[in-house]
């Protein structure tokens, strides 16, 4: 495995860490403040930079996963790229010379695309990870986070439409937290695969699929 491939998971983890720290250093989240409104409030601060870094880190993570032979090719990889591209758009658009309202709308729809694409990618990955000996140990965790992300997307849809926007900020931040956790799990396990070699016989916590198989 080349040195560059070994650096991908470290770059991804560093990007995730920086992005989270950047958001925490912003003006402060609220239950009624959406991620878009938060970014606008911190315009010129580190929030937009954090989104851009997260986008680049996600690309590095995908490259690392593919380089390590993780079962991400096809639709999961495409959805990962949608996530990364949407985050990049959300980071760049508020700084363009568009009208403020137009920029905010583009920014919000880019975030919607990001919010939806990553849970979908995780859901598609679950059976693939469960069928791969090297990635089976994280299949259940990814399954939980995919479920949390899916429920978050449903909650966000309800709150944004019939719910009248009540607590939409809380829903968006909770969903974003689940997605960051998903990226962290994948990047963390990728570090183990890349730097410690094969994990086919070193898994030390069960997956849902293994429990079902043991009972059959």
N, CA and C of each residue as an Amber inpcrd file, in Angstrom:
protein
   648
   0.8490000  -1.1990000   0.0000000   0.0000000   0.0000000   0.0000000
   0.8830000   1.2470000   0.0000000   0.6300000   2.1760000  -0.9240000
   1.4790000   3.3470000  -1.0460000   1.3340000   4.2740000   0.1570000
   2.3450000   5.1530000   0.2970000   2.3390000   6.0860000   1.4270000
   1.1480000   7.0280000   1.3580000   0.7720000   7.4310000   0.1290000
  -0.3680000   8.3520000  -0.0180000  -1.6470000   7.7010000   0.4970000
  -1.8450000   6.4280000   0.1600000  -3.0460000   5.7320000   0.6130000
  -3.0800000   5.6250000   2.1270000  -1.9200000   5.5100000   2.7460000
  -1.8590000   5.4240000   4.1970000  -2.1860000   6.7610000   4.8530000
  -2.0130000   7.8330000   4.0990000  -2.2810000   9.1580000   4.6610000
  -3.7550000   9.5400000   4.5750000  -4.5030000   8.9200000   3.6530000
  -5.9050000   9.2990000   3.4530000  -6.7300000   9.2730000   4.7420000
  -6.7030000   8.1910000   5.5230000  -7.5400000   8.1900000   6.7380000
  -7.1000000   9.2250000   7.7610000  -5.7980000   9.5050000   7.8280000
  -5.3180000  10.5220000   8.7620000  -5.7850000  11.9100000   8.3280000
  -5.7520000  12.1580000   7.0090000  -6.2490000  13.4280000   6.4890000
  -7.7350000  13.5680000   6.8020000  -8.4880000  12.4790000   6.6060000
  -9.9280000  12.5170000   6.8730000 -10.2100000  12.8180000   8.3380000
  -9.5180000  12.1390000   9.2360000  -9.7410000  12.3710000  10.6670000
  -9.3440000  13.7860000  11.0680000  -8.2240000  14.2870000  10.5000000
  -7.8010000  15.6510000  10.8070000  -8.8370000  16.6580000  10.3130000
  -9.4010000  16.4060000   9.1250000 -10.4160000  17.3100000   8.5730000
 -11.6800000  17.3070000   9.4250000 -12.1100000  16.1300000   9.8520000
 -13.3050000  16.0360000  10.6960000 -13.0830000  16.7860000  12.0060000
 -11.9200000  16.5830000  12.6100000 -11.5970000  17.2530000  13.8660000
 -11.5980000  18.7690000  13.7040000 -10.9630000  19.2340000  12.6230000
 -10.9100000  20.6810000  12.3720000 -12.3080000  21.2470000  12.1550000
 -13.1190000  20.5350000  11.3720000 -14.4630000  21.0210000  11.0650000
 -15.3170000  21.1240000  12.3240000 -15.2630000  20.1000000  13.1650000
 -16.0370000  20.1310000  14.4060000 -15.5620000  21.2600000  15.3000000
 -14.2470000  21.4140000  15.4120000 -13.7030000  22.4940000  16.2380000
 -14.1030000  23.8540000  15.6770000 -14.1200000  23.9760000  14.3420000
 -14.5080000  25.2420000  13.7260000 -15.9460000  25.6090000  14.0160000
 -16.8400000  24.6250000  13.9370000 -18.2490000  24.8850000  14.2290000
 -18.4350000  25.2550000  15.6930000 -17.7410000  24.5470000  16.5840000
 -17.8540000  24.8500000  18.0060000 -17.3070000  26.2320000  18.3460000
 -16.3840000  26.7200000  17.5020000 -15.8030000  28.0440000  17.7420000
 -16.6650000  29.1540000  17.1660000 -17.7700000  28.7810000  16.5070000
 -18.6510000  29.7670000  15.8900000 -19.5100000  30.4940000  16.9040000
 -20.5570000  31.1720000  16.4250000 -21.3700000  32.0230000  17.3030000
 -22.2720000  31.2860000  18.2760000 -22.4010000  29.9680000  18.1450000
 -23.2490000  29.2190000  19.0680000 -24.5520000  28.7720000  18.4370000
 -24.8180000  27.4610000  18.5090000 -26.0210000  26.8970000  17.8970000
 -27.2310000  27.0940000  18.8060000 -28.4070000  26.9670000  18.2090000
 -29.6540000  27.1060000  18.9420000 -30.6740000  26.1460000  18.3610000
 -31.6740000  25.7630000  19.1730000 -32.7110000  24.8540000  18.6940000
 -33.4780000  25.4320000  17.5210000 -33.5340000  26.7420000  17.3970000
 -34.3190000  27.3720000  16.3430000 -33.4510000  27.9850000  15.2460000
 -32.1570000  27.7530000  15.2860000 -31.2390000  28.2780000  14.2750000
 -30.7710000  27.1340000  13.4040000 -31.0690000  27.1880000  12.1080000
 -30.6530000  26.1220000  11.2060000 -29.1530000  26.2220000  10.9350000
 -28.6190000  25.1880000  10.3180000 -27.2010000  25.1960000   9.9760000
 -26.9070000  26.3330000   9.0030000 -27.8050000  26.5810000   8.0440000
 -27.6160000  27.6800000   7.0970000 -27.5880000  29.0270000   7.8110000
 -28.5320000  29.2380000   8.7080000 -28.5820000  30.4970000   9.4470000
 -27.3420000  30.6540000  10.3220000 -26.8680000  29.5630000  10.8590000
 -25.6490000  29.5840000  11.6660000 -24.4580000  30.0240000  10.8210000
 -24.3680000  29.4670000   9.6020000 -23.2630000  29.8280000   8.7110000
 -23.3360000  31.2950000   8.3080000 -24.5580000  31.7850000   8.0270000
 -24.7210000  33.1860000   7.6570000 -24.3380000  34.0950000   8.8230000
 -24.7160000  33.7040000  10.0330000 -24.3860000  34.5120000  11.2110000
 -22.8820000  34.5900000  11.4270000 -22.1810000  33.5400000  11.0020000
 -20.7270000  33.4920000  11.1870000 -19.9930000  33.8230000   9.8930000
 -20.6690000  34.5060000   8.9880000 -20.0460000  34.8030000   7.6980000
 -18.7400000  35.5520000   7.8970000 -17.7040000  35.0520000   7.2230000
 -16.3790000  35.6060000   7.4130000 -15.6290000  34.9280000   8.5370000
 -16.3040000  34.0270000   9.2650000 -15.6570000  33.2990000  10.3390000
 -15.1540000  31.9510000   9.8670000 -15.1400000  30.9760000  10.7830000
 -14.5420000  29.6800000  10.4480000 -15.5700000  28.6500000  10.0010000
 -16.8770000  28.9540000  10.0810000 -17.8930000  27.9570000   9.7550000
 -17.8200000  27.5280000   8.2920000 -17.7310000  28.4840000   7.3830000
 -17.6320000  28.1350000   5.9640000 -16.3470000  27.3790000   5.6780000
 -15.2610000  27.7850000   6.3220000 -13.9990000  27.0600000   6.1560000
 -14.1350000  25.6390000   6.6760000 -14.8570000  25.4690000   7.7900000
 -15.0530000  24.1350000   8.3550000 -15.8070000  23.2390000   7.3850000
 -16.8250000  23.7880000   6.7020000 -17.5690000  22.9960000   5.7270000
 -16.6900000  22.6020000   4.5480000 -15.8580000  23.5360000   4.0930000
 -14.9670000  23.2360000   2.9790000 -13.9590000  22.1590000   3.3570000
 -13.4220000  22.2560000   4.5620000 -12.4600000  21.2550000   5.0200000
 -13.1320000  19.8920000   5.1720000 -14.3650000  19.8800000   5.6740000
 -15.0970000  18.6220000   5.7970000 -15.3310000  18.0020000   4.4230000
 -15.6290000  18.8330000   3.4280000 -15.8230000  18.3230000   2.0710000
 -14.5470000  17.6740000   1.5600000 -13.4200000  18.3290000   1.7360000
 -12.1460000  17.7680000   1.2860000 -11.7900000  16.5070000   2.0740000
 -12.0650000  16.5330000   3.3700000 -11.7960000  15.3570000   4.1900000
 -12.6410000  14.1670000   3.7770000 -13.8760000  14.4360000   3.3570000
 -14.7550000  13.3590000   2.9070000 -14.2610000  12.7510000   1.6020000
 -13.7150000  13.5920000   0.7180000 -13.1250000  13.0810000  -0.5230000
 -11.9180000  12.2070000  -0.1960000 -11.0940000  12.6550000   0.7530000
  -9.9410000  11.8610000   1.1640000 -10.3840000  10.5370000   1.7750000
 -11.4590000  10.5720000   2.5550000 -11.9840000   9.3480000   3.1620000
 -12.4390000   8.3740000   2.0830000 -13.1720000   8.8750000   1.0980000
 -13.6380000   8.0080000   0.0170000 -12.4640000   7.4130000  -0.7510000
 -11.4540000   8.2400000  -1.0310000 -10.2700000   7.7330000  -1.7290000
  -9.5740000   6.6610000  -0.8970000  -9.5100000   6.8860000   0.4140000
  -8.8920000   5.9030000   1.2890000  -9.6790000   4.6050000   1.3450000
 -11.0030000   4.7180000   1.4020000 -11.8490000   3.5240000   1.4320000
 -11.6880000   2.7130000   0.1480000 -11.6780000   3.3830000  -0.9790000
 -11.5070000   2.6810000  -2.2450000 -10.1150000   2.0670000  -2.3430000
  -9.1060000   2.8160000  -1.8950000  -7.7430000   2.3000000  -1.9460000
  -7.5340000   1.0880000  -1.0600000  -8.2900000   1.0170000   0.0450000
  -8.1560000  -0.1090000   0.9730000  -9.0470000  -1.2830000   0.5830000
  -9.7930000  -1.1320000  -0.5120000 -10.6540000  -2.2260000  -0.9550000
 -11.9790000  -2.3210000  -0.2350000 -12.3980000  -1.2520000   0.4520000
 -13.7040000  -1.2620000   1.1090000 -14.7970000  -1.3020000   0.0440000
 -15.9380000  -1.9250000   0.3380000 -16.9940000  -2.1040000  -0.6710000
 -17.8530000  -0.8610000  -0.8660000 -17.2390000   0.1930000  -1.3960000
 -17.9530000   1.4630000  -1.5430000 -18.2200000   1.8410000  -2.9930000
 -17.7310000   1.0600000  -3.9300000 -17.8700000   1.4530000  -5.3360000
 -19.3320000   1.4570000  -5.7760000 -19.5940000   2.2750000  -6.7960000
 -20.9610000   2.3660000  -7.3000000 -21.7530000   3.4660000  -6.6160000
 -22.9900000   3.1750000  -6.2660000 -23.8860000   4.1780000  -5.7030000
 -23.3830000   4.7750000  -4.3790000 -22.8500000   3.9740000  -3.4250000
 -22.3480000   4.6020000  -2.1940000 -21.2750000   5.6480000  -2.4720000
 -20.3470000   5.3380000  -3.3810000 -19.3020000   6.3010000  -3.7200000
 -19.9080000   7.5460000  -4.3560000 -20.9000000   7.3500000  -5.2280000
 -21.5620000   8.4940000  -5.8490000 -22.2430000   9.3820000  -4.8310000
 -22.9040000   8.7770000  -3.8500000 -23.5770000   9.5570000  -2.8140000
 -22.5690000  10.2670000  -1.9090000 -21.4220000   9.6370000  -1.6750000
 -20.3540000  10.3020000  -0.9310000 -19.9030000  11.5650000  -1.6650000
 -19.8010000  11.4750000  -2.9880000 -19.3840000  12.6290000  -3.7650000
 -20.4590000  13.7170000  -3.7580000 -21.7370000  13.3120000  -3.7370000
 -22.8100000  14.3050000  -3.6050000 -22.6740000  15.0400000  -2.2770000
 -22.4370000  14.2870000  -1.1990000 -22.2230000  14.8770000   0.1200000
 -21.0750000  15.8910000   0.0840000 -19.9460000  15.4820000  -0.4740000
 -18.7740000  16.3540000  -0.5140000 -19.0220000  17.5760000  -1.3850000
 -19.6100000  17.3520000  -2.5700000 -19.8740000  18.4700000  -3.4660000
 -20.8740000  19.4520000  -2.8840000 -21.9120000  18.9380000  -2.2380000
 -22.9230000  19.8120000  -1.6380000 -22.3230000  20.6380000  -0.5060000
 -21.4580000  20.0340000   0.2910000 -20.7950000  20.7900000   1.3530000
 -19.9100000  21.8830000   0.7710000 -19.2050000  21.5640000  -0.3230000
 -18.3570000  22.5640000  -0.9630000 -19.1910000  23.7380000  -1.4770000
 -20.3390000  23.4340000  -2.0910000 -21.2320000  24.4970000  -2.5700000
 -21.7270000  25.3410000  -1.4010000 -22.1300000  24.6770000  -0.3180000
 -22.6210000  25.4050000   0.8550000 -21.5420000  26.3050000   1.4450000
 -20.2950000  25.8890000   1.3250000 -19.1950000  26.6940000   1.8550000
 -18.8860000  27.8920000   0.9670000 -19.0300000  27.7130000  -0.3470000
 -18.5960000  28.7490000  -1.2870000 -19.6910000  29.7570000  -1.6070000
 -20.9310000  29.3050000  -1.7600000 -21.9990000  30.1750000  -2.2690000
 -22.2030000  31.4360000  -1.4470000 -22.2270000  31.3970000  -0.1040000
 -22.4500000  32.6460000   0.6390000 -21.4100000  33.7150000   0.3690000
 -20.2370000  33.3240000  -0.1490000 -19.1790000  34.2860000  -0.4150000
 -19.2130000  34.8140000  -1.8490000 -20.1640000  34.3620000  -2.6810000
 -20.2580000  34.8100000  -4.0630000 -21.0570000  36.0990000  -4.1560000
 -20.9630000  36.8090000  -5.2730000 -21.6860000  38.0830000  -5.4110000
 -23.1630000  37.9220000  -5.7320000 -23.7620000  36.7800000  -5.4390000
 -25.1990000  36.6160000  -5.6340000 -25.9600000  37.4820000  -4.6280000
 -27.2170000  37.7140000  -4.9240000 -28.0440000  38.4130000  -3.9380000
 -28.1150000  37.6020000  -2.6680000 -28.1930000  38.2600000  -1.5350000
 -28.1330000  37.5570000  -0.2550000 -29.2060000  36.4750000  -0.1490000
 -30.4530000  36.7790000  -0.4940000 -31.5230000  35.7930000  -0.3570000
 -31.2980000  34.6200000  -1.2930000 -30.8750000  34.8870000  -2.5180000
 -30.5880000  33.7970000  -3.4630000 -29.4610000  32.9180000  -2.9500000
 -28.4320000  33.5480000  -2.4160000 -27.2970000  32.7870000  -1.8940000
 -27.7220000  31.8930000  -0.7430000 -28.5570000  32.4350000   0.1510000
 -29.0130000  31.6480000   1.2950000 -29.8320000  30.4560000   0.8390000
 -30.6780000  30.6540000  -0.1800000 -31.4970000  29.5510000  -0.6770000
 -30.6410000  28.4560000  -1.3050000 -29.6640000  28.8450000  -2.1160000
 -28.7540000  27.8630000  -2.7130000 -27.9940000  27.1230000  -1.6140000
 -27.5500000  27.8830000  -0.6200000 -26.8260000  27.3070000   0.5050000
 -27.6900000  26.2680000   1.2240000 -28.9410000  26.6020000   1.4610000
 -29.8440000  25.6950000   2.1800000 -30.1140000  24.4260000   1.3800000
 -30.3540000  24.5630000   0.0670000 -30.6400000  23.3800000  -0.7360000
 -29.4080000  22.4990000  -0.8910000 -28.2310000  23.1190000  -0.9060000
 -27.0010000  22.3260000  -0.9350000 -26.8810000  21.5000000   0.3320000
 -27.2200000  22.1080000   1.4730000 -27.1680000  21.3680000   2.7290000
 -28.2120000  20.2570000   2.7740000 -29.3860000  20.4990000   2.1820000
 -30.4020000  19.4450000   2.1140000 -29.8570000  18.2470000   1.3360000
 -29.1990000  18.5200000   0.2030000 -28.6040000  17.4340000  -0.5840000
 -27.5590000  16.6850000   0.2290000 -26.7610000  17.4140000   0.9880000
 -25.7460000  16.7700000   1.8200000 -26.3940000  15.9240000   2.9150000
 -27.4000000  16.5010000   3.5910000 -28.0680000  15.7940000   4.6790000
 -28.6800000  14.4710000   4.2080000 -29.2580000  14.4700000   2.9990000
 -29.9490000  13.2810000   2.5090000 -28.9800000  12.2430000   1.9580000
 -27.9200000  12.6870000   1.2890000 -27.0440000  11.7540000   0.5670000
 -26.2360000  10.8520000   1.4900000 -25.7430000  11.3720000   2.6060000
 -24.8640000  10.5480000   3.4410000 -25.6120000   9.4120000   4.1410000
 -26.7950000   9.6400000   4.7530000 -27.5340000   8.4920000   5.3090000
 -27.8870000   7.4560000   4.2500000 -28.2010000   7.9230000   3.0270000
 -28.5060000   6.9810000   1.9480000 -27.2800000   6.1390000   1.6140000
 -26.1210000   6.7750000   1.5600000 -24.8830000   6.0320000   1.3000000
 -24.6200000   5.0120000   2.4030000 -24.8520000   5.4080000   3.6430000
 -24.6360000   4.5000000   4.7700000 -25.5770000   3.3070000   4.7050000
 -26.8450000   3.5550000   4.3550000 -27.8100000   2.4640000   4.2540000
 -27.3940000   1.4550000   3.1960000 -26.8680000   1.9350000   2.0760000
 -26.4060000   1.0350000   1.0220000 -25.1440000   0.2800000   1.4360000
 -24.3500000   0.9000000   2.2860000 -23.0990000   0.2750000   2.7080000
 -23.3040000  -0.8670000   3.7010000 -24.3520000  -0.7980000   4.5070000
 -24.5260000  -1.7680000   5.5970000 -24.4250000  -3.2160000   5.1260000
 -25.2170000  -3.6790000   4.1470000 -25.0910000  -5.0860000   3.7410000
 -23.7440000  -5.4000000   3.1160000 -23.1500000  -4.4260000   2.4540000
 -21.8290000  -4.6500000   1.8590000 -20.7670000  -4.8370000   2.9360000
 -20.8090000  -3.9850000   3.9550000 -19.8450000  -4.1130000   5.0450000
 -20.0320000  -5.4250000   5.7890000 -21.2990000  -5.8170000   5.9860000
 -21.5840000  -7.0500000   6.7110000 -21.0770000  -8.2770000   5.9650000
 -20.9950000  -8.1740000   4.6420000 -20.5360000  -9.3010000   3.8310000
 -19.0260000  -9.3130000   3.6300000 -18.3520000  -8.2630000   4.0820000
 -16.9040000  -8.1580000   3.9190000 -16.2330000  -8.4430000   5.2570000
 -15.3840000  -9.4590000   5.2920000 -14.7770000  -9.8870000   6.5620000
 -13.9920000  -8.7740000   7.2390000 -13.3140000  -7.9650000   6.4380000
 -12.4960000  -6.9120000   7.0240000 -13.2900000  -5.7390000   7.5770000
 -14.5290000  -5.5670000   7.1090000 -15.3350000  -4.4250000   7.5280000
 -16.5630000  -4.8150000   8.3320000 -16.7660000  -6.1130000   8.4990000
 -17.9340000  -6.5990000   9.2340000 -18.0390000  -6.0310000  10.6540000
 -16.9190000  -5.8420000  11.3720000 -17.0410000  -5.3340000  12.7480000
 -17.7120000  -3.9750000  12.8870000 -17.6830000  -3.1550000  11.8370000
 -18.3170000  -1.8430000  11.9510000 -19.6860000  -1.7940000  11.2860000
 -20.1430000  -2.9170000  10.7440000 -21.4190000  -2.9290000  10.0260000
 -22.5770000  -2.5120000  10.9250000 -22.5890000  -3.0070000  12.1550000
 -23.7200000  -2.6850000  13.0340000 -23.7130000  -1.2180000  13.4330000
 -22.5240000  -0.6680000  13.7120000 -22.4480000   0.7410000  14.0790000
 -22.9090000   1.6140000  12.9130000 -22.4600000   1.2680000  11.7120000
 -22.8960000   2.0100000  10.5280000 -24.4040000   1.8740000  10.3500000
 -24.9410000   0.6930000  10.6520000 -26.3770000   0.4760000  10.5620000
 -27.1310000   1.3880000  11.5240000 -26.6640000   1.4840000  12.7520000
 -27.3020000   2.3800000  13.7300000 -27.2710000   3.8300000  13.2430000
 -26.1050000   4.2600000  12.7580000 -25.9580000   5.6450000  12.3280000
 -26.7530000   5.9250000  11.0600000 -26.8540000   4.9300000  10.1800000
 -27.6990000   5.0860000   8.9950000 -29.1650000   5.2380000   9.4070000
 -29.5860000   4.4420000  10.3940000 -30.9530000   4.5470000  10.8940000
 -31.1810000   5.9130000  11.5330000 -30.2240000   6.3560000  12.3450000
 -30.3490000   7.6740000  12.9740000 -30.4210000   8.7640000  11.9190000
 -29.5920000   8.6370000  10.8710000 -29.6190000   9.6230000   9.8060000
 -30.9340000   9.6090000   9.0510000 -31.4470000   8.4090000   8.7580000
 -32.7290000   8.3040000   8.0650000 -33.8570000   8.9100000   8.8690000
 -33.8930000   8.6120000  10.1660000 -34.9200000   9.2100000  11.0310000
 -34.7610000  10.7230000  11.1010000 -33.5100000  11.1670000  11.0980000
 -33.2560000  12.6050000  11.1120000 -33.7660000  13.2930000   9.8600000
 -33.5700000  12.6450000   8.7020000 -34.0700000  13.2150000   7.4470000
 -35.6000000  13.2910000   7.4660000 -36.2440000  12.2250000   7.9520000
 -37.7100000  12.2350000   8.0540000 -38.1820000  13.3340000   9.0010000
 -37.5070000  13.4560000  10.1520000 -37.8860000  14.4930000  11.1200000
 -37.6840000  15.8810000  10.5280000 -36.5820000  16.0690000   9.8050000
 -36.3160000  17.3720000   9.1940000 -37.3870000  17.7100000   8.1570000
 -37.8060000  16.7120000   7.3710000 -38.8480000  16.9310000   6.3710000
 -40.1610000  17.3350000   7.0290000 -40.5210000  16.6200000   8.1080000
 -41.7720000  16.9300000   8.8030000 -41.7190000  18.3260000   9.4160000
 -40.6160000  18.6190000  10.1030000 -40.5050000  19.9100000  10.7850000
 -40.5050000  21.0600000   9.7890000 -39.8470000  20.8490000   8.6420000
 -39.7410000  21.9280000   7.6540000 -41.0500000  22.1760000   6.9160000
 -41.9200000  21.1550000   6.8370000 -43.1650000  21.3180000   6.0760000
 -44.3690000  21.4740000   7.0050000 -45.0350000  20.3790000   7.4460000
 -46.2190000  20.5840000   8.3040000 -45.8840000  21.0830000   9.6950000
 -44.6380000  20.8830000  10.1280000 -44.2810000  21.2770000  11.4890000
 -44.0410000  22.7520000  11.6720000 -44.0080000  23.5030000  10.5860000
 -43.8580000  24.9480000  10.6970000 -42.4850000  25.4140000  11.1360000
 -41.4760000  24.5460000  11.0520000 -40.1180000  24.9470000  11.3930000
 -39.7980000  24.9250000  12.8720000 -40.7040000  24.3770000  13.6900000
 -40.4610000  24.3330000  15.1330000 -39.3160000  23.3730000  15.4390000
 -38.3200000  23.8620000  16.1500000 -37.1580000  23.0640000  16.5450000
 -36.3770000  22.5170000  15.3480000 -36.4820000  23.1680000  14.1990000
 -35.7630000  22.6600000  13.0320000 -34.2510000  22.7130000  13.2410000
 -33.8080000  23.7290000  13.9860000 -32.3820000  23.8120000  14.2620000
 -31.8840000  22.6050000  15.0310000 -32.6500000  22.1920000  16.0430000
 -32.2730000  21.0310000  16.8440000 -32.2060000  19.7740000  15.9750000
 -33.1940000  19.6150000  15.0930000 -33.2370000  18.4330000  14.2240000
 -32.0420000  18.4300000  13.2810000 -31.7310000  19.5700000  12.6760000
 -30.6160000  19.6390000  11.7330000 -29.2890000  19.3560000  12.4330000
 -29.1030000  19.9260000  13.6130000 -27.8330000  19.7120000  14.3050000
 -27.6910000  18.2660000  14.7720000 -28.7960000  17.6520000  15.1970000
 -28.7460000  16.2440000  15.5830000 -28.4090000  15.3690000  14.3800000
 -29.0150000  15.6710000  13.2310000 -28.7310000  14.9200000  12.0070000
 -27.2740000  15.0940000  11.5970000 -26.7940000  16.3200000  11.6550000
 -25.4000000  16.5760000  11.3140000 -24.4570000  15.8230000  12.2550000
 -24.8210000  15.7540000  13.5310000 -24.0080000  15.0170000  14.4890000
 -23.9070000  13.5460000  14.1430000 -25.0520000  12.9440000  13.7300000
 -25.0500000  11.5350000  13.3310000 -24.1770000  11.3210000  12.1040000
 -24.1960000  12.2600000  11.1730000 -23.4130000  12.1180000   9.9490000
 -21.9210000  12.2760000  10.2190000 -21.5790000  13.2040000  11.0870000
 -20.1690000  13.3450000  11.4650000 -19.6880000  12.0900000  12.1920000
 -20.5460000  11.5230000  13.0350000 -20.1920000  10.2800000  13.7250000
 -19.9590000   9.1530000  12.7260000 -20.7880000   9.0860000  11.6950000
 -20.6180000   8.0640000  10.6570000 -19.2640000   8.2070000   9.9760000
 -18.9160000   9.4150000   9.5780000 -17.6290000   9.6430000   8.9360000
 -16.4860000   9.2810000   9.8610000 -16.6360000   9.6090000  11.1400000
 -15.5820000   9.3130000  12.1080000 -15.3890000   7.8140000  12.2790000
 -16.4850000   7.0650000  12.3320000 -16.4040000   5.6030000  12.4570000
 -15.6880000   5.0040000  11.2520000 -16.0760000   5.4150000  10.0630000
 -15.4510000   4.8830000   8.8570000 -13.9700000   5.2600000   8.7800000
 -13.6640000   6.5120000   9.1050000 -12.2730000   6.9470000   9.0660000
 -11.4440000   6.2390000  10.1290000 -12.0150000   6.0770000  11.3240000
 -11.2990000   5.3950000  12.3950000 -10.9940000   3.9490000  12.0570000
 -11.9900000   3.2450000  11.4820000 -11.7350000   1.8480000  11.1140000
 -10.7720000   1.7600000   9.9400000 -10.8290000   2.7350000   9.0450000
  -9.8890000   2.7610000   7.9260000  -8.4610000   2.9070000   8.4280000
  -8.2520000   3.7030000   9.4640000  -6.9230000   3.8200000  10.0590000
  -6.4370000   2.4550000  10.5180000  -7.3330000   1.7100000  11.1540000
  -6.9480000   0.3800000  11.6390000  -6.6140000  -0.5560000  10.4880000
  -7.4270000  -0.5230000   9.4440000  -7.1940000  -1.3950000   8.2920000
  -5.8700000  -1.0470000   7.6150000  -5.6390000   0.2500000   7.4100000
  -4.4710000   0.6910000   6.6510000  -3.1800000   0.5670000   7.4540000
  -3.2270000   0.9300000   8.7290000  -2.0060000   0.9920000   9.5240000
  -1.7220000  -0.2840000  10.3040000  -2.7340000  -1.0800000  10.5930000
  -2.5050000  -2.3100000  11.3450000  -2.6670000  -3.5540000  10.4850000
  -2.9710000  -3.3730000   9.2140000  -3.0900000  -4.5200000   8.3300000
  -4.4410000  -5.1880000   8.4420000  -4.5190000  -6.4410000   8.0790000
  -5.7780000  -7.1890000   8.0280000  -6.4390000  -7.2500000   9.3920000
  -7.7560000  -7.0780000   9.4080000  -8.5170000  -7.1820000  10.6520000
  -9.5100000  -8.3300000  10.5500000  -9.2540000  -9.2570000   9.6440000
 -10.2180000 -10.3160000   9.3870000 -10.4360000 -11.2200000  10.5910000
  -9.4290000 -11.3090000  11.4620000  -9.5770000 -12.2110000  12.5960000
  -9.3860000 -11.4990000  13.9320000  -9.4820000 -10.1550000  13.9070000
  -9.2210000  -9.4080000  15.1350000 -10.4380000  -8.6600000  15.6320000
 -11.5680000  -8.8530000  15.0050000 -12.7660000  -8.1400000  15.4490000
 -13.1060000  -8.5500000  16.8690000 -13.4000000  -7.5590000  17.7160000
 -13.6760000  -7.8830000  19.1090000 -15.0170000  -7.3550000  19.5860000
 -15.8870000  -6.9860000  18.6390000 -17.2390000  -6.6990000  19.0550000
 -18.1730000  -7.1770000  17.9580000 -19.3300000  -7.7500000  18.3340000
 -20.1940000  -8.4220000  17.3650000 -21.0080000  -7.4440000  16.5380000
 -21.4310000  -7.8970000  15.3730000 -22.3610000  -7.1320000  14.5620000
 -23.7300000  -7.7790000  14.6510000 -24.7090000  -7.0240000  14.2710000
 -26.0850000  -7.5280000  14.2490000 -26.1750000  -8.7710000  13.3910000
 -25.5070000  -8.7550000  12.2620000 -25.5960000  -9.8610000  11.3220000
 -24.9410000 -11.1330000  11.8960000 -23.8430000 -10.9500000  12.6470000
 -23.1870000 -12.1020000  13.2410000 -24.0620000 -12.7300000  14.3320000
 -24.7560000 -11.8820000  15.1040000 -25.6390000 -12.3900000  16.1500000
 -26.7580000 -13.2120000  15.5420000 -27.3410000 -12.6930000  14.4510000
 -28.4280000 -13.4210000  13.7750000 -27.9070000 -14.7600000  13.2750000
 -26.7040000 -14.7500000  12.6780000 -26.1600000 -16.0000000  12.1400000
 -25.9040000 -17.0230000  13.2290000 -25.4680000 -16.5300000  14.4070000
 -25.1590000 -17.4610000  15.4980000 -26.4000000 -18.1170000  16.0710000
 -27.5580000 -17.4750000  15.8680000 -28.8020000 -18.0070000  16.4160000
 -29.5510000 -18.9090000  15.4320000 -29.0900000 -18.8840000  14.1770000
 -29.7920000 -19.6650000  13.1660000 -29.2820000 -21.1040000  13.1360000
